[in-house]
Amino acid sequence: MQITKAVITAAGRGARQYPASDTVQKAMLPLVDRDGLTKPILQIIAEEAIESGIEEICIVSAPGDESVYRSHFRNYAQNLRSSFRGFEWAEEQARRLDDLEQRLRFAVQPEPEGYGHAVWCAREFVADAPFLLLLGDHLYISSETRRCARQLIDLVADEGCSVSGVQATREHLIHQYGTLTGKRRHDLPAVYAIDEIIEKPNPTLAELRLQVPGLRAGHYLCFFGIHVLSPAVFDLLDHLVRTDVREQGQIQLTTALNELARREKYLALETRGSRYNLGVKFGFVEAQIALALAGADRERMLAGLLESIVRIEQNHVVSDQAL
């Protein structure tokens, strides 16, 4: 299975990022990446795909957003070249932006009908090819030399089937994620044959139906935010859309993935890395700290962070004493 196409869902406006997201698309909010350059979130996620071997990227966006995204990347590249003429880092960054903009395709999600509906909107772009699927509000930091997306793509090449990234997640966080159970592969200890998936379960339901032997107590396998899926998922999503089958009020991808697991071989991979959910409270703060500590200036950033923590704690002590 050759994986050359990726889909990034980015139609949401980001209630957690209000009021900033009221004027700027959530996917265009900036973070300082591991190379020290400030980039929009969408670029950081797209580079995850490109550096994993992807050739074309489809952004599922809200109506009217395509021109905003394209204009940003074109103008940013031009501004870098004009403002930092002669600087190699600026020319390299401009080349990367040009390359990214040329790879971009767009699909419109007219209304926010759910994650499954957003993926369904990219069906014409994907056609009959397997594809990489990334969330537009998750960042991924690998703990090995391969990108997190590349880890999944490599397993797909070996096993010839759909693969979803998962991460062992503490019980009190599982309400944020699709959560699954399955059988661990004896030949591949980090790989599971998927049995069942439940979208954002509560702890009681998870304890009854989603426990996985071998995981630490109080932990469950939750989606990592990266999937490599066969095009068969679009037939399943199309049925959900046509018959208006909803869970929690929306057309869910997990509903289709449950059926996919019944019909064909479908694996989960415990990805070597960490995911950072930008859609939760303080998600941007956690992601920014993680990017800083994963970059080339890790030691300097770590020292500065520790100094800041000490200074803040000292100020708290002084304030308490004054009271």
CSV table of N, CA, C and O in Angstrom, one decimal, residues 1-7 54-56 119 122-133 156 162 227-235 264:
chain,number,residue,atom,x,y,z
A,1,MET,N,0.8,-1.2,0.0
A,1,MET,CA,0.0,0.0,0.0
A,1,MET,C,0.9,1.2,0.0
A,1,MET,O,1.6,1.5,1.0
A,2,GLN,N,0.9,2.0,-1.1
A,2,GLN,CA,1.7,3.2,-1.2
A,2,GLN,C,0.8,4.4,-0.7
A,2,GLN,O,-0.3,4.6,-1.1
A,3,ILE,N,1.3,5.1,0.3
A,3,ILE,CA,0.6,6.2,0.9
A,3,ILE,C,1.2,7.5,0.4
A,3,ILE,O,2.3,7.9,0.8
A,4,THR,N,0.5,8.2,-0.5
A,4,THR,CA,1.0,9.4,-1.0
A,4,THR,C,0.1,10.6,-0.7
A,4,THR,O,0.4,11.7,-1.0
A,5,LYS,N,-1.2,10.3,-0.2
A,5,LYS,CA,-2.1,11.3,0.0
A,5,LYS,C,-2.4,11.5,1.5
A,5,LYS,O,-2.4,10.5,2.3
A,6,ALA,N,-2.6,12.7,2.0
A,6,ALA,CA,-3.0,12.9,3.4
A,6,ALA,C,-4.2,13.9,3.5
A,6,ALA,O,-4.4,14.7,2.6
A,7,VAL,N,-5.0,13.7,4.5
A,7,VAL,CA,-6.1,14.5,4.8
A,7,VAL,C,-5.9,15.1,6.2
A,7,VAL,O,-5.6,14.4,7.1
A,54,ILE,N,4.5,12.0,2.2
A,54,ILE,CA,3.3,12.4,1.6
A,54,ILE,C,3.5,13.4,0.5
A,54,ILE,O,4.3,14.3,0.6
A,55,GLU,N,2.8,13.2,-0.6
A,55,GLU,CA,3.0,14.1,-1.8
A,55,GLU,C,1.9,15.1,-1.9
A,55,GLU,O,2.1,16.3,-2.4
A,56,GLU,N,0.6,14.8,-1.6
A,56,GLU,CA,-0.5,15.7,-1.7
A,56,GLU,C,-1.3,15.7,-0.4
A,56,GLU,O,-1.4,14.7,0.3
A,119,VAL,N,-14.2,13.9,7.4
A,119,VAL,CA,-13.4,13.0,6.6
A,119,VAL,C,-14.1,12.7,5.3
A,119,VAL,O,-13.5,12.6,4.3
A,122,ALA,N,-13.7,14.7,2.1
A,122,ALA,CA,-12.5,14.5,1.4
A,122,ALA,C,-12.5,13.3,0.4
A,122,ALA,O,-11.5,13.0,-0.2
A,123,ARG,N,-13.7,12.7,0.2
A,123,ARG,CA,-13.8,11.5,-0.5
A,123,ARG,C,-13.3,11.6,-2.0
A,123,ARG,O,-12.7,10.7,-2.6
A,124,GLU,N,-13.6,12.7,-2.6
A,124,GLU,CA,-13.2,12.9,-4.0
A,124,GLU,C,-11.7,13.1,-4.2
A,124,GLU,O,-11.1,12.6,-5.1
A,125,PHE,N,-11.1,13.7,-3.2
A,125,PHE,CA,-9.6,13.8,-3.2
A,125,PHE,C,-9.0,12.5,-3.1
A,125,PHE,O,-8.0,12.1,-3.8
A,126,VAL,N,-9.4,11.7,-2.1
A,126,VAL,CA,-8.8,10.4,-1.8
A,126,VAL,C,-9.1,9.4,-2.9
A,126,VAL,O,-8.2,8.6,-3.3
A,127,ALA,N,-10.3,9.4,-3.5
A,127,ALA,CA,-10.7,8.4,-4.5
A,127,ALA,C,-10.5,7.0,-4.0
A,127,ALA,O,-11.0,6.7,-2.9
A,128,ASP,N,-9.8,6.2,-4.7
A,128,ASP,CA,-9.6,4.8,-4.3
A,128,ASP,C,-8.3,4.5,-3.7
A,128,ASP,O,-7.8,3.3,-3.8
A,129,ALA,N,-7.6,5.5,-3.1
A,129,ALA,CA,-6.3,5.3,-2.5
A,129,ALA,C,-6.3,5.2,-1.0
A,129,ALA,O,-7.1,5.9,-0.4
A,130,PRO,N,-5.4,4.4,-0.4
A,130,PRO,CA,-5.3,4.5,1.1
A,130,PRO,C,-4.7,5.9,1.4
A,130,PRO,O,-4.0,6.5,0.6
A,131,PHE,N,-5.0,6.4,2.6
A,131,PHE,CA,-4.5,7.8,2.9
A,131,PHE,C,-4.2,7.9,4.3
A,131,PHE,O,-4.7,7.2,5.2
A,132,LEU,N,-3.3,8.9,4.6
A,132,LEU,CA,-3.0,9.3,5.9
A,132,LEU,C,-4.0,10.4,6.4
A,132,LEU,O,-4.3,11.3,5.7
A,133,LEU,N,-4.5,10.2,7.7
A,133,LEU,CA,-5.4,11.1,8.2
A,133,LEU,C,-4.9,11.8,9.5
A,133,LEU,O,-4.4,11.0,10.4
A,156,VAL,N,1.9,-0.1,7.8
A,156,VAL,CA,1.0,-0.4,6.7
A,156,VAL,C,1.7,-1.1,5.6
A,156,VAL,O,1.2,-2.0,5.0
A,162,SER,N,-5.3,-1.2,7.2
A,162,SER,CA,-5.5,0.1,7.9
A,162,SER,C,-4.8,0.0,9.3
A,162,SER,O,-4.8,-1.0,9.9
A,227,HIS,N,-4.1,8.3,11.6
A,227,HIS,CA,-4.6,7.1,11.1
A,227,HIS,C,-4.1,6.9,9.6
A,227,HIS,O,-3.9,7.9,8.9
A,228,VAL,N,-3.9,5.7,9.2
A,228,VAL,CA,-3.7,5.4,7.8
A,228,VAL,C,-4.9,4.4,7.4
A,228,VAL,O,-4.9,3.3,8.0
A,229,LEU,N,-5.8,4.9,6.6
A,229,LEU,CA,-7.0,4.1,6.3
A,229,LEU,C,-7.2,3.7,4.9
A,229,LEU,O,-6.7,4.4,4.0
A,230,SER,N,-7.8,2.6,4.7
A,230,SER,CA,-8.1,2.1,3.3
A,230,SER,C,-9.3,2.9,2.8
A,230,SER,O,-10.1,3.4,3.6
A,231,PRO,N,-9.5,3.1,1.5
A,231,PRO,CA,-10.6,3.9,1.0
A,231,PRO,C,-12.0,3.2,1.3
A,231,PRO,O,-13.0,3.9,1.1
A,232,ALA,N,-12.0,2.0,1.8
A,232,ALA,CA,-13.2,1.3,2.2
A,232,ALA,C,-14.0,2.1,3.2
A,232,ALA,O,-15.2,2.0,3.4
A,233,VAL,N,-13.3,2.9,4.0
A,233,VAL,CA,-13.9,3.7,5.1
A,233,VAL,C,-14.9,4.7,4.5
A,233,VAL,O,-15.9,5.1,5.1
A,234,PHE,N,-14.7,5.1,3.2
A,234,PHE,CA,-15.7,6.1,2.6
A,234,PHE,C,-17.0,5.5,2.3
A,234,PHE,O,-18.0,6.1,2.4
A,235,ASP,N,-17.0,4.2,2.0
A,235,ASP,CA,-18.3,3.5,1.8
A,235,ASP,C,-19.1,3.5,3.1
A,235,ASP,O,-20.3,3.7,3.1
A,264,GLU,N,-12.5,-6.0,7.8
A,264,GLU,CA,-11.2,-6.3,7.2
A,264,GLU,C,-10.2,-6.1,8.3
A,264,GLU,O,-10.4,-5.7,9.4
